[in-house]
Tab-separated table of C-alpha atoms in Angstrom:
chain	number	residue	atom	x	y	z
F	1	MET	CA	107.902	-21.639	-85.106
F	2	ARG	CA	105.993	-21.253	-81.823
F	3	ALA	CA	102.976	-20.186	-83.956
F	4	LEU	CA	100.908	-18.643	-81.136
F	5	HIS	CA	99.701	-15.884	-83.485
F	6	ARG	CA	97.373	-18.446	-85.028
F	7	SER	CA	93.702	-18.366	-84.090
F	8	LEU	CA	92.565	-20.361	-81.037
F	9	PRO	CA	91.235	-23.394	-82.976
F	10	LEU	CA	94.449	-23.588	-85.000
F	11	ALA	CA	96.576	-23.260	-81.860
F	12	LEU	CA	94.604	-26.026	-80.156
F	13	ALA	CA	94.956	-28.246	-83.208
F	14	ALA	CA	98.662	-27.637	-83.239
F	15	LEU	CA	98.942	-28.543	-79.561
F	16	LEU	CA	97.181	-31.823	-80.113
F	17	ALA	CA	99.046	-32.587	-83.345
F	18	ALA	CA	102.643	-32.432	-82.266
F	19	GLU	CA	104.953	-31.555	-79.394
F	20	SER	CA	106.568	-28.896	-81.571
F	21	ALA	CA	103.456	-26.742	-81.275
F	22	PHE	CA	104.749	-25.485	-77.881
F	23	ALA	CA	107.820	-23.285	-78.137
F	24	ALA	CA	109.570	-25.107	-80.943
F	25	PRO	CA	111.468	-22.408	-82.889
F	26	PRO	CA	113.677	-23.450	-85.797
F	27	ALA	CA	117.140	-24.602	-84.749
F	28	SER	CA	118.684	-21.949	-86.979
F	29	SER	CA	116.983	-19.096	-85.096
F	30	ALA	CA	117.012	-20.221	-81.438
F	31	PRO	CA	118.129	-23.186	-79.386
F	32	ASP	CA	115.588	-25.789	-78.365
F	33	VAL	CA	113.965	-24.816	-75.025
F	34	ARG	CA	114.002	-28.357	-73.642
F	35	SER	CA	117.729	-28.689	-74.176
F	36	GLN	CA	118.310	-25.610	-72.028
F	37	LEU	CA	116.469	-27.002	-69.018
F	38	PRO	CA	118.022	-28.872	-66.075
F	39	ASP	CA	116.834	-32.429	-65.616
F	40	PRO	CA	114.033	-31.781	-63.057
F	41	ALA	CA	112.644	-28.951	-65.182
F	42	ARG	CA	112.934	-31.099	-68.332
F	43	LYS	CA	110.800	-33.788	-66.706
F	44	ALA	CA	108.133	-31.210	-65.866
F	45	TRP	CA	108.322	-29.872	-69.445
F	46	ASP	CA	107.750	-33.361	-70.886
F	47	ALA	CA	104.842	-34.012	-68.500
F	48	ALA	CA	103.252	-30.739	-69.541
F	49	LYS	CA	103.355	-31.651	-73.232
F	50	GLN	CA	101.828	-35.036	-72.540
F	51	LEU	CA	98.984	-33.459	-70.542
F	52	ALA	CA	98.387	-30.885	-73.276
F	53	GLY	CA	98.230	-33.725	-75.826
F	54	ALA	CA	95.474	-35.256	-73.678
F	55	SER	CA	93.637	-31.889	-73.608
F	56	ASP	CA	94.319	-31.521	-69.847
F	57	PHE	CA	95.342	-27.895	-70.083
F	58	ARG	CA	94.979	-27.230	-66.365
F	59	GLY	CA	97.457	-29.991	-65.633
F	60	ALA	CA	99.717	-28.804	-68.440
F	61	LEU	CA	99.700	-25.286	-66.967
F	62	VAL	CA	100.818	-26.611	-63.577
F	63	GLU	CA	103.735	-28.511	-65.126
F	64	PHE	CA	104.846	-25.621	-67.368
F	65	GLN	CA	104.835	-23.312	-64.360
F	66	ARG	CA	106.850	-25.881	-62.404
F	67	ALA	CA	109.368	-26.140	-65.236
F	68	TYR	CA	109.809	-22.366	-65.102
F	69	GLU	CA	110.171	-22.296	-61.316
F	70	LEU	CA	112.862	-25.012	-61.482
F	71	SER	CA	114.796	-23.413	-64.324
F	72	HIS	CA	113.958	-19.684	-64.311
F	73	ASN	CA	114.272	-19.898	-68.084
F	74	ALA	CA	112.158	-17.041	-69.460
F	75	ARG	CA	111.485	-18.900	-72.731
F	76	VAL	CA	109.316	-21.410	-70.786
F	77	LEU	CA	106.879	-18.563	-70.090
F	78	PHE	CA	105.760	-18.576	-73.726
F	79	ASN	CA	104.109	-21.974	-73.192
F	80	VAL	CA	102.702	-20.794	-69.873
F	81	GLY	CA	101.000	-17.981	-71.774
F	82	VAL	CA	99.735	-20.296	-74.498
F	83	THR	CA	98.133	-22.600	-71.927
F	84	GLU	CA	96.544	-19.667	-70.092
F	85	LYS	CA	95.033	-18.519	-73.385
F	86	LEU	CA	93.628	-21.990	-74.069
F	87	LEU	CA	91.975	-21.787	-70.624
F	88	THR	CA	90.552	-18.363	-71.630
F	89	HIS	CA	92.678	-16.617	-69.026
F	90	TYR	CA	93.633	-13.787	-71.348
F	91	ALA	CA	94.926	-11.369	-68.765
F	92	ARG	CA	97.155	-14.053	-67.269
F	93	ALA	CA	98.441	-14.948	-70.730
F	94	VAL	CA	99.448	-11.317	-71.296
F	95	ASP	CA	101.117	-11.263	-67.846
F	96	ALA	CA	103.200	-14.331	-68.757
F	97	TRP	CA	104.270	-12.993	-72.147
F	98	GLU	CA	105.165	-9.567	-70.799
F	99	LYS	CA	107.213	-11.255	-68.095
F	100	GLU	CA	109.043	-13.252	-70.778
F	101	GLN	CA	109.864	-10.016	-72.586
F	102	THR	CA	111.192	-8.449	-69.379
F	103	GLU	CA	113.242	-11.413	-68.171
F	104	GLY	CA	114.306	-12.845	-71.546
F	105	GLY	CA	116.278	-9.838	-72.719
F	106	ALA	CA	119.134	-10.784	-75.051
F	107	GLN	CA	118.210	-14.462	-74.669
F	108	LEU	CA	115.274	-13.942	-77.039
F	109	THR	CA	115.687	-13.642	-80.793
F	110	ALA	CA	114.038	-10.891	-82.804
F	111	ALA	CA	111.600	-13.418	-84.190
F	112	GLU	CA	110.602	-14.494	-80.674
F	113	LEU	CA	110.124	-10.903	-79.569
F	114	GLN	CA	107.908	-10.213	-82.569
F	115	GLU	CA	105.961	-13.372	-81.879
F	116	LEU	CA	105.327	-12.197	-78.316
F	117	LYS	CA	104.065	-8.829	-79.536
F	118	ASN	CA	101.726	-10.500	-81.992
F	119	ALA	CA	100.395	-12.868	-79.325
F	120	ILE	CA	99.666	-10.021	-76.927
F	121	ALA	CA	97.925	-8.025	-79.644
F	122	ILE	CA	95.627	-10.953	-80.465
F	123	VAL	CA	94.233	-11.332	-76.890
F	124	GLN	CA	94.400	-7.692	-75.866
F	125	GLN	CA	90.835	-7.098	-77.054
F	126	PHE	CA	89.640	-9.484	-74.329
F	127	VAL	CA	91.539	-7.706	-71.546
F	128	THR	CA	90.855	-4.525	-69.590
F	129	THR	CA	92.076	-3.035	-66.290
F	130	MET	CA	90.922	-2.079	-62.789
F	131	ASP	CA	92.159	0.763	-60.593
F	132	VAL	CA	92.364	-0.962	-57.193
F	133	THR	CA	92.678	1.025	-53.957
F	134	ALA	CA	92.594	-0.241	-50.367
F	135	ASN	CA	92.915	1.100	-46.838
F	136	GLU	CA	95.432	-1.616	-45.906
F	137	ALA	CA	98.835	-2.364	-47.385
F	138	ASP	CA	100.166	-5.888	-48.003
F	139	ALA	CA	96.665	-7.263	-48.647
F	140	THR	CA	96.288	-9.944	-51.325
F	141	LEU	CA	94.038	-9.267	-54.304
F	142	SER	CA	92.359	-12.259	-55.956
F	143	ILE	CA	90.309	-12.409	-59.134
F	144	ASP	CA	88.032	-15.447	-59.227
F	145	ASP	CA	90.129	-16.926	-56.371
F	146	TYR	CA	93.355	-16.442	-58.327
F	147	PRO	CA	95.889	-14.213	-56.505
F	148	VAL	CA	97.206	-11.413	-58.703
F	149	GLY	CA	99.257	-9.279	-56.307
F	150	LYS	CA	99.392	-7.251	-53.091
F	151	THR	CA	98.349	-3.728	-52.225
F	152	PRO	CA	99.255	-1.030	-52.966
F	153	PHE	CA	99.305	-1.394	-56.762
F	154	ALA	CA	101.571	0.965	-58.675
F	155	ALA	CA	99.644	0.393	-61.914
F	156	PRO	CA	96.151	-0.717	-62.986
F	157	VAL	CA	95.413	-4.406	-62.479
F	158	ARG	CA	94.815	-6.420	-65.638
F	159	ILE	CA	91.533	-8.437	-65.779
F	160	ASP	CA	89.560	-10.336	-68.405
F	161	VAL	CA	86.496	-8.662	-69.863
F	162	GLY	CA	83.300	-9.963	-68.253
F	163	LYS	CA	81.868	-10.746	-64.809
F	164	HIS	CA	84.225	-11.614	-61.958
F	165	VAL	CA	84.434	-11.865	-58.190
F	166	VAL	CA	87.229	-9.762	-56.750
F	167	LYS	CA	88.500	-10.318	-53.186
F	168	LEU	CA	90.964	-8.586	-50.903
F	169	SER	CA	92.283	-10.451	-47.883
F	170	LYS	CA	94.769	-9.947	-45.077
F	171	ASP	CA	95.464	-11.785	-41.845
F	172	GLY	CA	93.533	-10.280	-38.955
F	173	PHE	CA	90.941	-8.639	-41.214
F	174	VAL	CA	87.539	-9.592	-42.579
F	175	GLU	CA	87.830	-10.594	-46.241
F	176	ALA	CA	86.328	-7.982	-48.557
F	177	VAL	CA	84.461	-9.367	-51.591
F	178	THR	CA	82.948	-7.439	-54.458
F	179	PRO	CA	81.511	-8.536	-57.833
F	180	VAL	CA	82.643	-6.591	-60.893
F	181	ASP	CA	81.440	-6.452	-64.481
F	182	VAL	CA	84.220	-4.984	-66.601
F	183	ALA	CA	84.071	-3.976	-70.269
F	184	SER	CA	86.874	-3.525	-72.739
F	185	GLY	CA	88.368	-0.141	-73.386
F	186	GLY	CA	87.897	1.254	-69.864
F	187	ARG	CA	89.419	1.252	-66.370
F	188	THR	CA	87.073	0.109	-63.656
F	189	PRO	CA	87.668	1.649	-60.188
F	190	VAL	CA	87.453	-0.830	-57.287
F	191	ALA	CA	87.918	0.439	-53.725
F	192	PHE	CA	88.301	-1.829	-50.712
F	193	LYS	CA	87.983	-1.069	-47.000
F	194	LEU	CA	89.191	-3.906	-44.831
F	195	GLU	CA	87.699	-4.168	-41.348
F	196	PRO	CA	89.777	-5.844	-38.640
F	197	LEU	CA	88.506	-9.033	-37.069
F	198	ASN	CA	89.253	-7.558	-33.664
F	199	LYS	CA	89.266	-3.782	-33.715
F	200	THR	CA	91.830	-2.551	-31.229
F	201	ALA	CA	93.795	0.495	-30.170
F	202	LEU	CA	96.995	0.922	-28.207
F	203	VAL	CA	96.377	1.915	-24.566
F	204	SER	CA	99.141	3.077	-22.205
F	205	VAL	CA	98.603	3.424	-18.440
F	206	THR	CA	101.056	4.921	-15.952
F	207	VAL	CA	100.408	5.055	-12.189
F	208	GLY	CA	101.657	7.639	-9.728
F	209	GLY	CA	101.526	7.899	-5.946
F	210	ALA	CA	102.578	4.311	-5.239
F	211	THR	CA	105.807	2.483	-6.016
F	212	ALA	CA	104.085	-0.837	-6.667
F	213	ALA	CA	100.664	-0.793	-8.320
F	214	THR	CA	98.656	-3.233	-10.422
F	215	VAL	CA	96.565	-2.279	-13.448
F	216	PHE	CA	93.122	-3.815	-13.927
F	217	VAL	CA	91.005	-3.606	-17.078
F	218	ASP	CA	87.314	-4.425	-16.584
F	219	GLY	CA	88.275	-6.186	-13.348
F	220	ARG	CA	90.950	-8.341	-15.011
F	221	ASP	CA	94.512	-8.243	-13.670
F	222	MET	CA	96.794	-6.894	-16.422
F	223	GLY	CA	99.982	-7.013	-14.359
F	224	PRO	CA	102.148	-4.391	-12.656
F	225	ALA	CA	102.140	-0.783	-13.814
F	226	PRO	CA	102.975	0.676	-16.238
F	227	PHE	CA	100.717	-1.087	-18.753
F	228	LYS	CA	100.917	-0.892	-22.537
F	229	GLY	CA	98.850	-3.079	-24.834
F	230	GLU	CA	96.056	-3.433	-27.357
F	231	LEU	CA	92.478	-3.203	-26.116
F	232	SER	CA	89.375	-3.896	-28.158
F	233	ALA	CA	87.466	-0.907	-29.492
F	234	ASP	CA	84.844	-0.673	-26.770
F	235	ARG	CA	84.149	0.958	-23.401
F	236	HIS	CA	86.578	-0.159	-20.694
F	237	THR	CA	87.086	0.609	-17.011
F	238	ILE	CA	90.773	0.907	-16.169
F	239	GLU	CA	91.857	0.843	-12.512
F	240	ALA	CA	95.059	1.101	-10.491
F	241	ARG	CA	95.265	-0.755	-7.175
F	242	ALA	CA	97.912	-0.999	-4.449
F	243	PRO	CA	97.825	-2.216	-0.817
F	244	GLY	CA	97.177	0.661	1.587
F	245	PHE	CA	95.967	2.961	-1.193
F	246	VAL	CA	92.538	3.980	-2.394
F	247	THR	CA	91.686	2.323	-5.724
F	248	VAL	CA	91.422	4.846	-8.549
F	249	GLY	CA	89.830	4.177	-11.945
F	250	GLN	CA	88.586	5.742	-15.123
F	251	THR	CA	86.100	4.581	-17.761
F	252	VAL	CA	87.202	5.311	-21.329
F	253	ASP	CA	85.871	4.684	-24.832
F	254	VAL	CA	88.597	2.988	-26.885
F	255	LEU	CA	88.305	3.824	-30.565
F	256	TYR	CA	89.833	1.761	-33.349
F	257	LYS	CA	93.424	2.778	-34.119
F	258	GLN	CA	93.283	5.803	-31.794
F	259	PRO	CA	95.939	5.446	-29.058
F	260	ILE	CA	95.067	6.437	-25.471
F	261	SER	CA	97.447	7.421	-22.659
F	262	LEU	CA	96.166	7.481	-19.070
F	263	VAL	CA	97.808	8.668	-15.847
F	264	LEU	CA	96.198	7.353	-12.642
F	265	THR	CA	97.345	8.739	-9.275
F	266	LEU	CA	96.868	6.725	-6.081
F	267	SER	CA	96.382	8.257	-2.609
F	268	GLN	CA	96.872	6.508	0.709
F	269	GLU	CA	93.833	5.086	2.459
F	270	ARG	CA	92.308	7.238	5.255
F	271	HIS	CA	90.172	5.303	7.747
F	272	GLU	CA	88.306	8.294	9.155
F	273	GLY	CA	84.774	9.502	9.660
F	274	ARG	CA	82.961	12.336	11.461
F	275	LEU	CA	81.099	12.161	14.749
F	276	LYS	CA	78.513	14.847	15.600
F	277	VAL	CA	77.180	14.892	19.165
F	278	THR	CA	74.236	17.006	20.310
F	279	ALA	CA	73.568	17.098	24.108
F	280	PRO	CA	71.529	19.252	26.461
F	281	GLU	CA	72.784	22.771	27.135
F	282	GLY	CA	75.780	22.758	29.458
F	283	ALA	CA	76.434	19.000	29.229
F	284	ALA	CA	80.075	17.917	29.071
F	285	ILE	CA	81.000	15.594	26.201
F	286	PHE	CA	83.772	13.022	26.481
F	287	VAL	CA	85.069	10.785	23.674
F	288	ASP	CA	87.399	7.983	24.709
F	289	ASP	CA	87.892	9.641	28.141
F	290	ARG	CA	88.866	12.943	26.518
F	291	ALA	CA	86.808	16.093	27.064
F	292	VAL	CA	85.946	17.370	23.608
F	293	GLY	CA	83.231	19.963	24.127
F	294	THR	CA	80.106	21.218	25.822
F	295	SER	CA	76.545	20.860	24.509
F	296	THR	CA	77.675	20.011	20.939
F	297	TRP	CA	80.753	18.569	19.277
F	298	ASP	CA	81.703	17.811	15.654
F	299	GLY	CA	85.022	16.119	14.980
F	300	VAL	CA	87.016	13.548	13.029
F	301	VAL	CA	87.431	10.073	14.522
F	302	SER	CA	89.167	6.889	13.466
F	303	THR	CA	87.023	4.183	11.901
F	304	THR	CA	89.231	1.253	12.889
F	305	GLY	CA	87.230	0.573	16.065
F	306	GLY	CA	84.474	1.775	18.369
F	307	HIS	CA	84.590	4.901	20.513
F	308	GLN	CA	83.211	5.449	24.020
F	309	LEU	CA	80.914	8.452	24.262
F	310	VAL	CA	80.129	9.835	27.729
F	311	VAL	CA	77.940	12.868	28.448
F	312	THR	CA	77.545	14.308	31.942
F	313	LYS	CA	75.616	17.172	33.536
F	314	PRO	CA	75.013	17.932	37.172
F	315	GLY	CA	71.596	16.815	38.293
F	316	TYR	CA	71.294	14.298	35.445
F	317	GLN	CA	72.165	10.673	35.043
F	318	THR	CA	75.432	10.049	33.146
F	319	TYR	CA	74.958	8.913	29.526
F	320	SER	CA	77.485	6.325	28.206
F	321	THR	CA	77.532	4.310	24.962
F	322	ASP	CA	79.858	2.850	22.319
F	323	VAL	CA	79.761	4.517	18.910
F	324	PHE	CA	81.045	3.004	15.623
F	325	VAL	CA	81.789	5.176	12.566
F	326	ALA	CA	82.477	3.835	9.029
F	327	ASP	CA	84.982	5.269	6.548
F	328	ASP	CA	83.834	8.679	5.354
F	329	GLN	CA	80.614	8.345	7.363
F	330	VAL	CA	79.038	11.250	9.251
F	331	ARG	CA	77.455	9.833	12.419
F	332	ASP	CA	74.935	12.000	14.309
F	333	VAL	CA	74.234	11.159	17.960
F	334	ASN	CA	71.544	12.995	19.924
F	335	VAL	CA	71.989	12.472	23.669
F	336	PRO	CA	68.954	12.646	25.987
F	337	LEU	CA	69.767	13.035	29.689
F	338	ASN	CA	67.460	11.806	32.431
F	339	GLY	CA	67.154	13.692	35.741
F	340	GLU	CA	68.536	12.143	38.956
F	341	VAL	CA	66.144	10.435	41.485
F	342	LYS	CA	66.168	12.422	44.837
F	343	THR	CA	65.648	9.438	47.207
F	344	SER	CA	67.474	6.263	46.612
F	345	TRP	CA	66.026	2.893	47.383
F	346	VAL	CA	68.377	2.506	50.364
F	347	ALA	CA	67.053	5.647	52.051
F	348	TRP	CA	63.499	4.589	51.284
F	349	GLY	CA	64.071	1.189	52.807
F	350	VAL	CA	65.654	2.529	55.961
F	351	GLY	CA	62.819	5.047	56.431
F	352	THR	CA	60.237	2.327	56.023
F	353	LEU	CA	62.028	0.178	58.546
F	354	LEU	CA	62.039	3.010	61.060
F	355	VAL	CA	58.331	3.672	60.554
F	356	VAL	CA	57.421	0.023	61.034
F	357	THR	CA	59.577	-0.314	64.106
F	358	GLY	CA	58.152	2.852	65.602
F	359	GLY	CA	54.639	1.542	65.061
F	360	ILE	CA	55.407	-1.662	66.805
F	361	ILE	CA	56.840	0.190	69.756
F	362	ALA	CA	53.896	2.600	69.910
F	363	GLY	CA	51.444	-0.259	69.788
F	364	TYR	CA	53.196	-1.961	72.604
F	365	PHE	CA	52.786	1.004	74.833
F	366	VAL	CA	49.217	1.671	73.765
F	367	PHE	CA	47.978	-1.832	74.317
F	368	LYS	CA	50.085	-2.831	77.338
F	369	PRO	CA	47.892	-3.201	80.588
F	370	THR	CA	48.384	-0.447	83.133
F	371	GLU	CA	49.807	-1.543	86.484
F	372	PRO	CA	47.216	-0.739	89.256
F	373	SER	CA	48.474	1.837	91.649
F	374	PRO	CA	48.382	0.914	95.371
F	375	THR	CA	45.081	1.889	97.088
F	376	SER	CA	44.984	2.952	100.689
F	377	GLY	CA	42.160	1.654	102.885
F	378	THR	CA	40.484	-1.713	103.660
F	379	LEU	CA	37.974	-3.634	101.499
F	380	SER	CA	35.701	-6.365	102.763
F	381	PRO	CA	36.536	-9.831	101.530
F	382	PHE	CA	33.178	-10.199	99.819
F	383	ILE	CA	33.414	-7.090	97.890
F	384	THR	CA	36.939	-7.909	96.866
F	385	THR	CA	35.924	-11.335	95.716
F	386	ALA	CA	32.908	-10.096	93.869
F	387	SER	CA	34.898	-7.518	92.008
F	388	HIS	CA	36.802	-10.339	90.532
F	389	GLY	CA	33.555	-12.097	89.352
F	390	LEU	CA	33.858	-15.096	91.680
F	391	HIS	CA	30.818	-16.992	93.014
F	392	PHE	CA	31.063	-19.254	96.069
């Protein structure tokens, strides 16, 4: 017989005593398990018995499991369960024996089926269950680093009575770990909430107003519109850009697993500003040689270059300057006009020249000696000579 219903010390003694202790039913009741195995599985079976004889039950378990995987013979699972029990893995032993019952079917004799029931009953007192729930499907549950299945679980998860470390893991998520202390006779609830390593949400961006636009996220080029992709759960600035169009953007808060759809509309660039001119009352205002108003003017001008501003008013000097206006700027220009000078420097110079010349001429006539007029009569020579201051 397979004799697993014996107590643990007796089962261990049987394992060490003879190879027949593992799954060796009488020939009259069932065929020998080894004889049913293909050659590779038979070699693993033999290695397992040798390891068990040397009390290396961990090694024996590996080889028994390999023999099953190579043969898919359900009767091999009885020895898998026995080895698990010897390693005090009671829940795993029950799993193996229940699997043998399910897969063995008509292959198993009545005696073998009864033996399985007895074996399960013996260790059942050391086994309890957990109700495991999780927020993510297809996550692997491990008990003491041994994987036992994937979420969601249709039935309670079997676990040995005592203290354990239970983990739930999935690619792209932070591993969730929780210690449990389970007692027999109850079902322990264990709930997991997996948090993603990189929390993201799906963001879709469409752009209108331009046939060719590029989408930028936080200043990074994401390629031509439309855009659709995962963005981290955070605050992001999303922009649409196109040559000749005004950049448009929107700052959004991306929340984990909450999709966002944005529509950004571009408008063509307008290089314009406003020019406001204030001049004296009645002054004519010209912009780029075009009369635009009198006294005041407020109008839209291009910002691609400078503009000539001219202001005129009779009796005042003409005001002329170049004015530059930036995009969307309002430029105020106050024009002061200066009065005209009545006498120019040319007239002043000519007048001065005439005054100087006239003075010279007047002086000439004032200081020129007067010609003596002829005198009638006769003067003595002496008197004439003396009048000239001559002494002889």
